[in-house]
CSV table of C-alpha atoms in Angstrom, one decimal:
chain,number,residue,atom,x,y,z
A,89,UNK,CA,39.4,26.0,40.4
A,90,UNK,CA,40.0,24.3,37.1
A,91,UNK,CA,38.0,23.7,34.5
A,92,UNK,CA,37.3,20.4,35.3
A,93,UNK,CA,35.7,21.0,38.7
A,94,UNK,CA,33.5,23.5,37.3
A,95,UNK,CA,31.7,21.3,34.5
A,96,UNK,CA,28.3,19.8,35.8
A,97,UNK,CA,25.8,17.8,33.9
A,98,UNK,CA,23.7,20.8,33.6
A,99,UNK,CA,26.5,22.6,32.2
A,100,UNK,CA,27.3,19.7,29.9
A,101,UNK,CA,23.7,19.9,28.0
A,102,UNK,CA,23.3,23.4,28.1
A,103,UNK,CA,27.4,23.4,26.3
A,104,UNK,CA,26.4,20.4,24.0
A,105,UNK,CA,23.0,20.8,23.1
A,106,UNK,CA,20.9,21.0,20.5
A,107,UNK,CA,23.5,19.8,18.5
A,108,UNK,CA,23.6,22.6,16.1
A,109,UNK,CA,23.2,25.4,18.5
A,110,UNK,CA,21.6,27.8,16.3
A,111,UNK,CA,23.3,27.4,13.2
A,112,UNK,CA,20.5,26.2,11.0
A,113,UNK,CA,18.1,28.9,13.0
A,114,UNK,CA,20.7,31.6,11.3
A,115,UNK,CA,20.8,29.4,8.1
A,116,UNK,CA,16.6,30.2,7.5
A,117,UNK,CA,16.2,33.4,8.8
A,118,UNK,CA,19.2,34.4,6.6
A,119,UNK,CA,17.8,33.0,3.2
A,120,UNK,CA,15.9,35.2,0.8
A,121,UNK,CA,13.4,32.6,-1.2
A,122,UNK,CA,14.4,33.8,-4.8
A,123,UNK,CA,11.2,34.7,-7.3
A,124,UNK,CA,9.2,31.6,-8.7
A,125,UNK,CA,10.9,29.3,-6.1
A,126,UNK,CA,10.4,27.8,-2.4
A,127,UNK,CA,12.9,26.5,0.1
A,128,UNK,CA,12.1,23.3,2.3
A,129,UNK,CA,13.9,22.0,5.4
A,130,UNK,CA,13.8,19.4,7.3
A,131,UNK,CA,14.2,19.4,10.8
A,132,UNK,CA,14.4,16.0,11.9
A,133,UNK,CA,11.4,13.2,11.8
A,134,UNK,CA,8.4,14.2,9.8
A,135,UNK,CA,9.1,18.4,11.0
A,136,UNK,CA,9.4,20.4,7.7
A,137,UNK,CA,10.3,24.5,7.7
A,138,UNK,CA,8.7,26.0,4.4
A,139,UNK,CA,9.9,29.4,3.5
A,140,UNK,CA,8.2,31.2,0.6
A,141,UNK,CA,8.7,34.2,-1.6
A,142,UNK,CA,6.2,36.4,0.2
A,143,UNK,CA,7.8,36.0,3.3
A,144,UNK,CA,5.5,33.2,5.1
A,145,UNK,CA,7.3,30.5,7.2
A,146,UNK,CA,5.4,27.8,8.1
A,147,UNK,CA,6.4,25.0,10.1
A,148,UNK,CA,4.7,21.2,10.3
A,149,UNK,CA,5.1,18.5,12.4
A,150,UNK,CA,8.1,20.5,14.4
A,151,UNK,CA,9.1,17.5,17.2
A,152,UNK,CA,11.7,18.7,20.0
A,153,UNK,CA,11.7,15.6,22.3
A,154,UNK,CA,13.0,12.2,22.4
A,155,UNK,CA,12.5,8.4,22.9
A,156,UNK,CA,13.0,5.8,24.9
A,157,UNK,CA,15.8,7.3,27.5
A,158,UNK,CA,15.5,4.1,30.1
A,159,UNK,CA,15.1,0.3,30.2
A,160,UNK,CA,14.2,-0.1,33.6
A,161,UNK,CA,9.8,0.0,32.4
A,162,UNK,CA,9.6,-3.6,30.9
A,163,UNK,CA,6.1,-2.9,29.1
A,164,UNK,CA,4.4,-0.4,27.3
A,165,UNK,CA,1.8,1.3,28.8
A,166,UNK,CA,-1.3,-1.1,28.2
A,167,UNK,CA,-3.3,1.1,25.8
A,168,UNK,CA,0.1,2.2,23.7
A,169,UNK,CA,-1.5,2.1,20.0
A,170,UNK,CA,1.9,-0.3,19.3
A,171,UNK,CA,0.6,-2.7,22.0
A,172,UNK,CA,-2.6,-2.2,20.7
A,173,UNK,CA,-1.5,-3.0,17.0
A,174,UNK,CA,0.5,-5.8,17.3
A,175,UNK,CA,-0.4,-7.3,20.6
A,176,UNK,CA,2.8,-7.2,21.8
A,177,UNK,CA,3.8,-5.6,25.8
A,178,UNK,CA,7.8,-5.2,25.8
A,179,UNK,CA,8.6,-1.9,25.9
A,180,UNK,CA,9.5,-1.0,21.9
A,181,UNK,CA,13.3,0.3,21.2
A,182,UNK,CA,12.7,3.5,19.7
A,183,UNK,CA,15.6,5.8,20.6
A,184,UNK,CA,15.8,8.8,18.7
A,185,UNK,CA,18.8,8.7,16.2
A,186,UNK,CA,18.5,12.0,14.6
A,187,UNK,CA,19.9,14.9,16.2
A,188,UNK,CA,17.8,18.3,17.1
A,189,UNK,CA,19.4,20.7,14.4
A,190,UNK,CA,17.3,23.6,15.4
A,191,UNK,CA,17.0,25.4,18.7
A,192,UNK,CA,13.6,25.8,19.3
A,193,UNK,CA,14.0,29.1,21.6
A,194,UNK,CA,16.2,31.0,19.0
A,195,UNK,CA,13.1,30.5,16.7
A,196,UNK,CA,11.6,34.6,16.6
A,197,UNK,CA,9.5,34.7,13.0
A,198,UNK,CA,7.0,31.5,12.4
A,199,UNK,CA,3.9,32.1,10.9
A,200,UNK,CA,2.0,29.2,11.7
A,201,UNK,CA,2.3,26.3,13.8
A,202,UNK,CA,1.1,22.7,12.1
A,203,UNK,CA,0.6,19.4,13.2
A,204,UNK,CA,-0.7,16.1,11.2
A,205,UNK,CA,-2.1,14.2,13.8
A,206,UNK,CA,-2.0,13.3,17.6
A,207,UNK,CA,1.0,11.4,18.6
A,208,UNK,CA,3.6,12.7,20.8
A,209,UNK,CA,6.7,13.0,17.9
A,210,UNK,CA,4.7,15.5,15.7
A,211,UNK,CA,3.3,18.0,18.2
A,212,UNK,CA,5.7,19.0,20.8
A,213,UNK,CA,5.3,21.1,23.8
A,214,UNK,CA,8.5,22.4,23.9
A,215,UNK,CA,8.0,23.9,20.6
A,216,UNK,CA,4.6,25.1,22.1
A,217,UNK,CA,6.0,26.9,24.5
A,218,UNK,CA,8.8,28.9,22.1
A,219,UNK,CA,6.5,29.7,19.8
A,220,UNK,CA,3.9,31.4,22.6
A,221,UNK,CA,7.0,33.1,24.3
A,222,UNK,CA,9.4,34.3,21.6
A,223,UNK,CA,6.9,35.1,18.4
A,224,UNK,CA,4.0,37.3,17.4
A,225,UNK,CA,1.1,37.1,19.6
A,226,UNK,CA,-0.6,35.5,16.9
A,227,UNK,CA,0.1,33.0,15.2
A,228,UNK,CA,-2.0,30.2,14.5
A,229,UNK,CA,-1.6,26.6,15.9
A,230,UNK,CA,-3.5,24.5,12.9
A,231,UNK,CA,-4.5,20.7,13.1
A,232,UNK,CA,-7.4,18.5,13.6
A,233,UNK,CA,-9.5,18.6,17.3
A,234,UNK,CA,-7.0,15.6,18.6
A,235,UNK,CA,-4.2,18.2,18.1
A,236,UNK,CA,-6.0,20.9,19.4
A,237,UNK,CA,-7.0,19.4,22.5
A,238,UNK,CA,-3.5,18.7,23.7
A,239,UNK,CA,-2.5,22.2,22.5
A,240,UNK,CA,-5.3,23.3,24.5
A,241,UNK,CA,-4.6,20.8,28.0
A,242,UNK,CA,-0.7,22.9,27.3
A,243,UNK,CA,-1.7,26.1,27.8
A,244,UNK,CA,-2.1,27.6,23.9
A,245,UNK,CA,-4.7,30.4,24.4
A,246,UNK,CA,-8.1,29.5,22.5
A,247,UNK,CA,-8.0,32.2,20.3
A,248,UNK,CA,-4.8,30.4,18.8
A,249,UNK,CA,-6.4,27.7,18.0
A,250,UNK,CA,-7.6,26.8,14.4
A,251,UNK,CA,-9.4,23.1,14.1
A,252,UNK,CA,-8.8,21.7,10.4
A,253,UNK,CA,-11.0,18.8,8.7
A,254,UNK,CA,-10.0,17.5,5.2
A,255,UNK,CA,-11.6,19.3,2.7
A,256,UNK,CA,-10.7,23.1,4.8
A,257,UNK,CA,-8.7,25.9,3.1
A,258,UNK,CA,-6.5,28.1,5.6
A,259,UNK,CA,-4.4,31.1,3.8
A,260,UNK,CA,-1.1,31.9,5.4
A,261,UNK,CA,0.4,34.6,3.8
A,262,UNK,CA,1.2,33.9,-0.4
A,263,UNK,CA,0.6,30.1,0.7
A,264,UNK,CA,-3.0,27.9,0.7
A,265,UNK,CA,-2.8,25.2,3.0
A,266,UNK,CA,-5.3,22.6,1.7
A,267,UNK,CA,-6.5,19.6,4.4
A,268,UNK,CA,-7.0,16.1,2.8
A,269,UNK,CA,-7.5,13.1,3.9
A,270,UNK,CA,-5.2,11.5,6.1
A,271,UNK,CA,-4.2,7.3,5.4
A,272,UNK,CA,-2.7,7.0,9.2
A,273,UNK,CA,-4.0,3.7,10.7
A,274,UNK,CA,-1.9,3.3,13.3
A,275,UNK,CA,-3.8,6.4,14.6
A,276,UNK,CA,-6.7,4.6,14.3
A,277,UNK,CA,-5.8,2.1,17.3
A,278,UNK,CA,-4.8,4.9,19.4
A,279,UNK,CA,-7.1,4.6,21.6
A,280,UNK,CA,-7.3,4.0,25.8
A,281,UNK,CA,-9.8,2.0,25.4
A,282,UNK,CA,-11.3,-1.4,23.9
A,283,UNK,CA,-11.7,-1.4,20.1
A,284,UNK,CA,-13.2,-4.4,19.0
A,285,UNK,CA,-16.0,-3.7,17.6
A,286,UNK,CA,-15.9,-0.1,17.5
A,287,UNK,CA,-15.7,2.3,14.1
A,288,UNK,CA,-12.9,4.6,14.6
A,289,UNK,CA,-12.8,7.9,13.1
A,290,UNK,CA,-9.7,9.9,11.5
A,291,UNK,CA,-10.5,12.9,10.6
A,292,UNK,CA,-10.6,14.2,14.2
A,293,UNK,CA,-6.9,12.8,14.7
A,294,UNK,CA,-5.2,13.3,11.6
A,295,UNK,CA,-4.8,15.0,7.9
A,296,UNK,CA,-2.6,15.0,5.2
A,297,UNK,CA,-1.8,18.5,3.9
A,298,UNK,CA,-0.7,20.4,0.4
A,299,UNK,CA,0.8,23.7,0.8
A,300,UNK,CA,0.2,26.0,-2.5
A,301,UNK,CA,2.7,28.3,-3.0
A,302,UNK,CA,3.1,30.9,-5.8
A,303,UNK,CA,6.1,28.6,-7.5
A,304,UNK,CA,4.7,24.9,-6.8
A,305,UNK,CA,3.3,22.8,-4.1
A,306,UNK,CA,4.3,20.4,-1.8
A,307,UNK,CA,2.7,17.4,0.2
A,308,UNK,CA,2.8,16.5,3.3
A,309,UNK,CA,1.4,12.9,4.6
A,310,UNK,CA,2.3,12.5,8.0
A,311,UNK,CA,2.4,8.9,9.4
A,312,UNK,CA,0.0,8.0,6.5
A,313,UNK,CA,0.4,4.7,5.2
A,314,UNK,CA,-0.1,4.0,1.3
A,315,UNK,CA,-3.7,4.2,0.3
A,316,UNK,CA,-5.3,3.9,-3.3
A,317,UNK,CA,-7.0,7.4,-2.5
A,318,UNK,CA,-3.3,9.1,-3.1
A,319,UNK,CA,-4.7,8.9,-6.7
A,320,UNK,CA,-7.7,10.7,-5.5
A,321,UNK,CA,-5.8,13.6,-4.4
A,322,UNK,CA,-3.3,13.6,-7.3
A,323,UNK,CA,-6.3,13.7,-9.3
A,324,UNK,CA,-7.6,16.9,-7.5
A,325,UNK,CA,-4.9,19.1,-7.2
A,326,UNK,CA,-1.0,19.4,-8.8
A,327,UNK,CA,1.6,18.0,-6.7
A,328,UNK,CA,5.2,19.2,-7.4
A,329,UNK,CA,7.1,17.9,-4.2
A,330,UNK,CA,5.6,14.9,-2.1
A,331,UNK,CA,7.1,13.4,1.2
A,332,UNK,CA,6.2,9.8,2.7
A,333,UNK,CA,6.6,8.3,6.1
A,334,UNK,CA,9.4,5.3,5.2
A,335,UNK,CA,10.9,2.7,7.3
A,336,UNK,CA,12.0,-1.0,7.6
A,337,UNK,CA,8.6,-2.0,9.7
A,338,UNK,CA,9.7,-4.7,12.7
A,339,UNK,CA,7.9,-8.0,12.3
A,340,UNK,CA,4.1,-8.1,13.4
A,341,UNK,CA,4.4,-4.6,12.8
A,342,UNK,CA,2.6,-2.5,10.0
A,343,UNK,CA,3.4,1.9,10.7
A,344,UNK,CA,5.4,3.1,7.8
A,345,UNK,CA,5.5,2.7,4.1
A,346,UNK,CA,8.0,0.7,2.6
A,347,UNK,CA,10.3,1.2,-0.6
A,348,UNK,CA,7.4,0.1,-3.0
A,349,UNK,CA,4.8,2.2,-1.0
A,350,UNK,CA,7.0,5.6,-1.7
A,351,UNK,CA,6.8,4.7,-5.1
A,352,UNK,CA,3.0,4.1,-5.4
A,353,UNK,CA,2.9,6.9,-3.4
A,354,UNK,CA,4.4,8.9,-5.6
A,355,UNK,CA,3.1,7.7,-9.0
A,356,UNK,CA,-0.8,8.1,-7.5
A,357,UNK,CA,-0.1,11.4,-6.5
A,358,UNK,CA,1.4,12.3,-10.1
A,359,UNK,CA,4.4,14.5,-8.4
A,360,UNK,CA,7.6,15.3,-9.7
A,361,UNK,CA,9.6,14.6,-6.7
A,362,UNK,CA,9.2,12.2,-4.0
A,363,UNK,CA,11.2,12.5,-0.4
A,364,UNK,CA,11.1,9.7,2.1
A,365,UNK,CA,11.2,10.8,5.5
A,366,UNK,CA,10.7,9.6,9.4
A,367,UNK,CA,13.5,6.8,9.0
A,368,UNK,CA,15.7,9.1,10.0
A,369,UNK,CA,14.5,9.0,13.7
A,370,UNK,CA,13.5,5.7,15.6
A,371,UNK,CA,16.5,3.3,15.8
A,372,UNK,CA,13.7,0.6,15.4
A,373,UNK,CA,12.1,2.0,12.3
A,374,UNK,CA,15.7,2.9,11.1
A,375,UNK,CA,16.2,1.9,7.2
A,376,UNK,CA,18.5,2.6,4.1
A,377,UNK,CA,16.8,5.5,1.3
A,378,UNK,CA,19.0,3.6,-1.3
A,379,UNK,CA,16.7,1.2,-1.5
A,380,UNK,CA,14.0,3.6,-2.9
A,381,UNK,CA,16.3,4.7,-5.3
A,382,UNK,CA,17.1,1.1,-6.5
A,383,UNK,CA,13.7,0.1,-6.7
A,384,UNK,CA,13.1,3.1,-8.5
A,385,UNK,CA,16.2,2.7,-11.3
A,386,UNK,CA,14.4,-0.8,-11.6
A,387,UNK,CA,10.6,0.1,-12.4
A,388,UNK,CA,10.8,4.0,-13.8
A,389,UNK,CA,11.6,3.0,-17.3
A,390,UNK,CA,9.1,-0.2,-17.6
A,391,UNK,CA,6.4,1.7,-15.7
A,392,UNK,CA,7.1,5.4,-17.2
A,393,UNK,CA,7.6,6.9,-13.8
A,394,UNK,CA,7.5,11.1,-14.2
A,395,UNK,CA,9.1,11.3,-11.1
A,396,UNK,CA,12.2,11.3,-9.3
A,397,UNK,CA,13.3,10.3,-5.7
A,398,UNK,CA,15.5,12.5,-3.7
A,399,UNK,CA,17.1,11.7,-0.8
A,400,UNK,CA,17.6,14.3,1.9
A,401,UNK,CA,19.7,14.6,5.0
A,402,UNK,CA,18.4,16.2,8.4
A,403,UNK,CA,19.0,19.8,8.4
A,404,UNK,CA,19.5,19.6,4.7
A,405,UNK,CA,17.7,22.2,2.4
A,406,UNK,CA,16.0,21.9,-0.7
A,407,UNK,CA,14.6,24.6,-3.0
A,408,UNK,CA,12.2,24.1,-5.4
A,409,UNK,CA,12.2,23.9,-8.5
A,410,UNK,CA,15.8,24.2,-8.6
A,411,UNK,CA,17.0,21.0,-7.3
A,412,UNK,CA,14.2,18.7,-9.2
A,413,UNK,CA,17.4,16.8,-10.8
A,414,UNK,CA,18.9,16.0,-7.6
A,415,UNK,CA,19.2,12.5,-6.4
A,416,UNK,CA,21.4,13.2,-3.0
A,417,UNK,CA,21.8,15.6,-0.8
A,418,UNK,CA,25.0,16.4,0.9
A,419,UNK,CA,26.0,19.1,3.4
A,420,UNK,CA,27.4,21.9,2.4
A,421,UNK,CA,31.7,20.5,2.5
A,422,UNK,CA,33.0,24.3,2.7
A,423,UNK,CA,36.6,25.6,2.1
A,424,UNK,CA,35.1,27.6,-1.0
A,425,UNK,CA,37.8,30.5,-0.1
A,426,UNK,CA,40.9,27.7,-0.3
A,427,UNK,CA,43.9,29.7,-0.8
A,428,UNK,CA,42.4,32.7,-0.1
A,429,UNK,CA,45.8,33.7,1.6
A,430,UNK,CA,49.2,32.0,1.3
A,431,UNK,CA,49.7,28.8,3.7
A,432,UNK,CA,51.0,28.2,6.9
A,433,UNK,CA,53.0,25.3,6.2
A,434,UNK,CA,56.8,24.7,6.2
A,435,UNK,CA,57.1,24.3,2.4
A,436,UNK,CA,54.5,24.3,-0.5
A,437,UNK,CA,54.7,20.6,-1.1
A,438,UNK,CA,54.4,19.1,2.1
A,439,UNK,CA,50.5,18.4,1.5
């Protein structure tokens, strides 16, 4: 039989994906976090790995699934929180542009399982169920009650179970996670219900959260949008790395923060680095980085800014404080050992 007849569909996923096989799996358990530093990566959407000097690996908003994947339902469901946002019924075009770069079931050391807030691409079962079959019996799944009653309708065991509020203090290892508030109101129209006229609540559904390491901090936001009260939690606690929910919002649409909001953002909160992320995965939401860092050459010298954008790539990793100076990042281009040994090529200057 040739090779041909033997390939299936089945066998094509299982060949192709995730994308990265377990490369970037290998990539984190491999790295030692060097003294007075952390390392951050990002694994597609708002999903960040933190890795710390005293060995905790922590991992928010992990999100294994996908998008749209047909055009034959015409509407959104009729309680969607877009439909209910905007008023609109076509079913929305989010296809998911990124690529998975971490195999969820190669993952064997996580120390605690995070979510911000209730919507399906930042808590995934998939990641659920890894995490429950292939790590310690114990680790903690963390969130508000919204996250922990899907956990719970999945199958995570009770005891696994923390329920976070803004204003609650969880110790993982050498790292304080601290809850704040979250600025999410898109989550506030999720709902499967009528709202007019009804006072929604966030707290239950969503929070922000700043992760205290021995060597900085770093903030997450989730699907926040901007709010003046960044300045209230700026004010509160020191803020080294902060990351914003960006993209290029579709008319009658209001879910992610544009250019000037990750600036605001960024000056409220008083950080010293600011990281847009979530453009990266909705083919709808899709938008250029550059533009924050245009906006930013524009205003940092008139307004005094004391911080800097950087611009990340999925699967991309950043350690702080060693990369505070970096505007880009770019994969690693390899060939460090060039010439190594001698050529294989007819003569020396045919290259």
């Amino acid at each position: 039989m040739s090779k041909i007849d033997e390939i299936t569909r089945e066998s094509w996923i299982l060949g192709a994906f995730p994308e990265w096989g377990t490369w970037l799996n290998e990539e984190i358990d491999a790295t030692v976090v060097e003294p007075g530093t952390f390392d951050l990566w990002w694994i597609g959407n708002t999903g960040i790995w933190l890795k710390t000097e005293g060995g905790a690996n922590i991992v928010t908003d992990a999100w294994f699934g996908n998008g749209k994947r047909t055009q034959k339902v015409k509407e959104m469901a009729p309680y969607h929180q877009m439909r209910n946002m905007t008023g609109g019924r076509a079913t929305q075009p989010n296809l998911r542009a990124a690529p998975i770069v971490i195999d969820p079931f190669a993952i064997t050391t996580v120390d605690a399982v995070l979510a911000t807030h209730i919507h399906q691409d930042h808590i995934c079962p998939f990641f659920a169920a890894a995490v429950l079959q292939n790590c310690a019996d114990d680790v903690p799944f963390i969130g508000p009650e919204g996250c922990a009653e899907i956990w719970r309708k999945w199958g995570v065991p009770e005891d696994r179970l923390v329920v976070v509020k803004p204003g609650d203090v969880v110790k993982i290892k050498d790292v304080e996670i601290h809850m704040l508030d979250s600025f999410d109101r898109t989550v506030l129209v999720t709902a499967e219900e009528p709202l007019a006229g009804k006072v929604p609540t966030m707290d239950d559904k969503a929070v922000n959260y700043l992760f205290k390491t021995p060597a900085g901090s770093f903030y997450h936001s989730g699907d926040s949008h901007y709010s003046i009260r960044f300045a209230k939690h700026g004010k509160d606690h020191q803020v080294d790395v902060a990351f914003g929910s960006y993209g290029e919002n579709p008319i009658g649409n209001q879910d992610k923060m544009s250019s000037i909001d990750i600036l605001r953002m960024a000056e409220a909160l008083q950080c010293k680095v600011v990281i847009p992320f979530h453009y990266d995965v909705w083919t709808n939401f899709k938008a250029d980085p550059q533009e924050i860092v245009d906006l930013w050459n524009i205003k940092k010298d008139v307004l005094q800014y004391r911080f800097k954008p950087f611009i990340w790539d999925v699967g991309g990793r950043f350690t702080f404080p060693n990369d505070v100076d970096k505007r880009k990042y770019h994969y690693r281009r390899g060939f460090e050992d060039a010439f190594t040994d001698e050529q294989n090529v007819p003569f020396p200057s045919i290259l």
